[in-house]
Coordinates of C-alpha atoms in Angstrom, one line a residue:
Chain A
S1 CA 101.7 130.8 166.8
Q2 CA 104.6 129.6 165.2
T3 CA 107.4 131.5 164.8
I4 CA 110.9 130.7 163.8
H5 CA 113.7 132.7 164.6
Q6 CA 116.5 133.0 163.6
W7 CA 120.6 134.1 163.7
P8 CA 122.8 135.8 163.8
A9 CA 121.0 138.3 160.9
T10 CA 124.5 139.0 159.4
L11 CA 128.0 137.6 160.6
V12 CA 131.9 138.9 159.0
Q13 CA 133.9 136.0 159.0
P14 CA 137.9 135.5 158.4
V15 CA 138.5 132.9 155.9
G16 CA 140.0 129.6 157.1
S17 CA 137.3 130.7 161.2
P18 CA 134.5 128.4 162.0
L19 CA 130.8 129.2 161.7
S20 CA 127.7 128.5 163.5
L21 CA 124.7 129.3 162.9
E22 CA 121.3 128.5 164.5
C23 CA 118.1 128.0 164.0
T24 CA 114.8 127.0 166.2
V25 CA 111.9 127.1 165.9
E26 CA 109.1 127.8 168.5
G27 CA 105.0 126.0 168.7
T28 CA 105.0 123.3 166.9
S29 CA 106.9 119.6 166.8
N30 CA 108.7 117.3 165.3
P31 CA 108.6 119.4 163.2
N32 CA 111.0 119.1 158.9
L33 CA 113.6 121.5 158.9
Y34 CA 116.0 122.8 156.1
W35 CA 118.3 125.5 155.6
Y36 CA 119.0 127.1 152.4
R37 CA 121.4 129.4 150.4
Q38 CA 120.8 132.0 148.3
A39 CA 123.9 133.6 146.8
A40 CA 124.2 136.9 145.3
G41 CA 121.9 137.1 142.5
R42 CA 121.3 133.4 142.4
G43 CA 118.3 131.8 143.2
L44 CA 117.9 129.5 146.6
Q45 CA 120.5 125.5 147.3
L46 CA 118.7 123.2 148.8
L47 CA 121.9 122.7 151.5
F48 CA 120.6 120.5 154.3
Y49 CA 117.5 118.6 155.9
S50 CA 116.5 116.7 158.9
V51 CA 112.5 115.1 159.9
G52 CA 113.9 114.4 163.2
I53 CA 116.9 114.5 165.5
G54 CA 120.4 114.2 165.1
Q55 CA 118.9 112.8 161.1
I56 CA 120.9 115.3 158.5
S57 CA 120.3 114.5 154.7
S58 CA 122.7 117.1 152.4
E59 CA 122.1 117.5 149.3
V60 CA 125.4 119.1 147.9
P61 CA 128.8 117.7 149.0
Q62 CA 130.3 121.2 150.5
N63 CA 132.3 122.6 153.6
L64 CA 129.3 123.1 155.6
S65 CA 127.6 120.6 157.9
A66 CA 124.9 120.9 160.0
S67 CA 122.6 119.0 163.3
R68 CA 120.1 118.7 164.7
P69 CA 120.3 118.3 168.9
Q70 CA 117.1 118.8 169.4
D71 CA 113.6 119.1 167.7
R72 CA 113.9 122.5 167.4
Q73 CA 116.8 122.8 167.1
F74 CA 119.3 123.6 163.9
I75 CA 122.3 123.6 163.7
L76 CA 124.1 124.8 160.4
S77 CA 128.6 124.7 160.8
S78 CA 131.7 125.0 159.5
K79 CA 135.4 123.8 160.4
K80 CA 137.0 126.0 158.5
L81 CA 135.6 128.9 156.6
L82 CA 135.9 129.6 151.9
L83 CA 135.5 132.7 150.3
S84 CA 132.7 131.2 148.3
D85 CA 130.9 130.2 151.8
S86 CA 130.0 133.8 151.5
G87 CA 126.2 134.4 150.7
F88 CA 122.6 134.3 152.8
Y89 CA 121.5 131.9 154.6
L90 CA 118.0 130.4 155.0
C91 CA 116.8 128.6 157.8
A92 CA 113.2 126.6 157.0
W93 CA 110.3 124.6 158.9
S94 CA 107.8 122.2 157.3
S95 CA 104.5 120.8 158.8
R96 CA 104.9 117.0 158.4
T97 CA 101.2 116.1 158.1
G98 CA 100.9 118.0 154.8
G99 CA 103.0 116.1 153.4
Y100 CA 104.0 118.1 149.6
N101 CA 101.1 121.0 150.0
S102 CA 103.1 121.7 153.8
P103 CA 104.7 125.0 152.3
L104 CA 107.6 126.3 154.2
H105 CA 108.0 129.2 156.4
F106 CA 111.5 130.8 156.9
G107 CA 113.3 132.7 158.8
N108 CA 115.0 136.5 158.2
G109 CA 118.4 134.9 156.4
T110 CA 121.7 135.2 158.0
R111 CA 124.1 137.0 156.0
L112 CA 127.5 136.0 155.8
T113 CA 130.4 137.7 154.2
V114 CA 133.8 135.4 154.5
T115 CA 136.4 137.9 153.9
Chain B
G1 CA 115.2 115.5 138.2
N2 CA 112.3 118.4 139.0
S3 CA 113.7 121.9 138.0
V4 CA 112.1 125.7 137.2
T5 CA 112.2 128.2 134.9
Q6 CA 111.2 131.4 135.4
M7 CA 111.3 134.3 133.7
E8 CA 114.9 136.7 133.3
G9 CA 114.4 140.1 135.0
P10 CA 114.9 142.7 136.1
V11 CA 111.6 143.4 135.6
T12 CA 110.2 147.1 136.0
L13 CA 107.7 148.8 136.2
S14 CA 105.0 151.6 136.8
E15 CA 102.4 151.2 138.8
E16 CA 98.7 150.4 138.6
A17 CA 100.1 147.9 135.3
F18 CA 99.3 144.7 134.8
L19 CA 101.9 142.1 136.2
T20 CA 102.7 138.4 134.9
I21 CA 106.1 136.7 136.3
N22 CA 106.9 133.7 134.1
C23 CA 106.8 130.4 135.5
T24 CA 106.9 126.9 134.1
Y25 CA 108.4 123.6 135.6
T26 CA 109.6 119.7 135.2
A27 CA 108.6 117.3 137.9
T28 CA 107.8 113.3 137.9
G29 CA 104.3 113.2 139.4
Y30 CA 101.5 115.6 140.6
P31 CA 104.0 117.7 143.0
S32 CA 102.4 121.3 144.0
L33 CA 102.8 124.9 143.0
F34 CA 104.5 127.8 145.7
W35 CA 105.3 131.6 144.7
Y36 CA 107.2 132.7 147.8
V37 CA 107.5 136.8 147.6
Q38 CA 111.4 138.0 149.2
Y39 CA 111.4 141.7 150.4
P40 CA 114.4 143.2 150.7
G41 CA 116.4 141.9 153.6
E42 CA 114.1 139.2 154.5
G43 CA 113.7 135.8 154.2
L44 CA 110.8 134.2 152.2
Q45 CA 107.2 135.1 152.4
L46 CA 104.6 131.7 151.0
L47 CA 102.3 134.6 149.0
L48 CA 99.7 131.2 147.2
K49 CA 100.0 127.4 146.4
A50 CA 98.2 125.2 144.0
T51 CA 97.9 122.4 144.9
K52 CA 96.5 120.2 141.7
A53 CA 95.5 121.2 138.1
D54 CA 94.1 123.8 137.8
D55 CA 93.6 125.0 140.8
K56 CA 93.5 128.6 141.1
G57 CA 95.5 130.3 144.6
S58 CA 95.4 133.9 145.4
N59 CA 96.3 136.4 148.0
K60 CA 97.3 139.7 148.0
G61 CA 96.0 140.3 144.4
F62 CA 98.3 138.0 143.2
E63 CA 97.1 135.4 141.4
A64 CA 98.5 131.9 139.3
T65 CA 97.0 128.9 137.9
Y66 CA 98.1 125.2 138.2
R67 CA 98.0 124.4 134.1
K68 CA 99.8 120.5 134.0
E69 CA 99.2 120.6 130.1
T70 CA 101.2 123.4 130.2
T71 CA 103.9 122.6 133.0
S72 CA 103.2 126.3 133.9
F73 CA 102.6 128.6 137.6
H74 CA 102.5 132.0 136.4
L75 CA 102.1 135.0 138.2
E76 CA 99.2 137.7 138.0
K77 CA 98.0 140.7 139.3
G78 CA 96.1 143.7 137.9
S79 CA 97.1 146.3 139.3
V80 CA 100.9 146.7 141.2
Q81 CA 101.5 149.4 143.4
V82 CA 105.0 149.9 144.8
S83 CA 105.1 147.7 147.9
D84 CA 105.2 145.0 145.3
S85 CA 108.8 145.7 145.1
A86 CA 110.6 142.6 145.8
V87 CA 112.0 139.1 144.4
Y88 CA 109.2 136.7 144.0
F89 CA 110.3 132.6 143.3
C90 CA 108.4 129.5 142.2
A91 CA 108.8 126.1 143.8
L92 CA 107.7 123.3 143.1
S93 CA 107.4 119.8 146.3
G94 CA 109.8 117.3 145.5
G95 CA 110.8 114.0 147.0
G96 CA 110.4 113.5 150.4
A97 CA 110.4 115.2 153.8
Q98 CA 108.4 118.9 151.8
K99 CA 111.3 119.6 150.0
L100 CA 111.1 122.4 147.5
V101 CA 113.0 123.0 144.3
F102 CA 113.1 127.0 143.8
G103 CA 113.2 128.9 140.3
Q104 CA 115.8 131.4 140.2
G105 CA 114.0 134.5 141.1
T106 CA 112.7 137.9 139.4
R107 CA 113.3 140.8 140.7
L108 CA 110.6 142.9 140.4
T109 CA 110.2 146.8 140.6
I110 CA 107.4 148.6 141.5
N111 CA 107.7 152.9 140.1
P112 CA 105.5 155.1 141.2

């Protein structure tokens, strides 16, 4: 069966420090991968998605970047965190074969607090 | 562009009450529609989905019918339990790579 791992679960970082959040998927090949952010009391905002190694699409301009160095690995990074980067970050994958009918499968999230 | 609007929360009900969480959407083409549930401190889990007009998705006693004429996908459950307390998200598929557009979420609290 497919599983998705996301870490760390919680993170407290000072303003101006770098960030690296990692997400890996097991049990499937060539997944679509996604990073979402959920700000406190708000819905989910799609940050990045990827359809293949090295292929990253950014949905909103921001202080963050994403990379996909391997087929089932997706990394969210920042060189210098801002207070506004605080939130709950969710990695997700979907199968390419089902098209629009394929649901997203989410990791358990990383709660990031920038102080 | 595509968008999803959910009823504002929070919603508080007593156990065994009837639940409706409204969801309406705007989309081009024929999107698939989803309900996700997020339990405290966790990621989102798919609750149910519907892929074409008049389809009814159902799971764990929850139901939602894809109504193209009213562009709605309301979530219902006949008798809620304390364990149903969570945040519920309506979403639609749109764009390439199965990008989901989410509503803002509705927090549901069920009191015993």
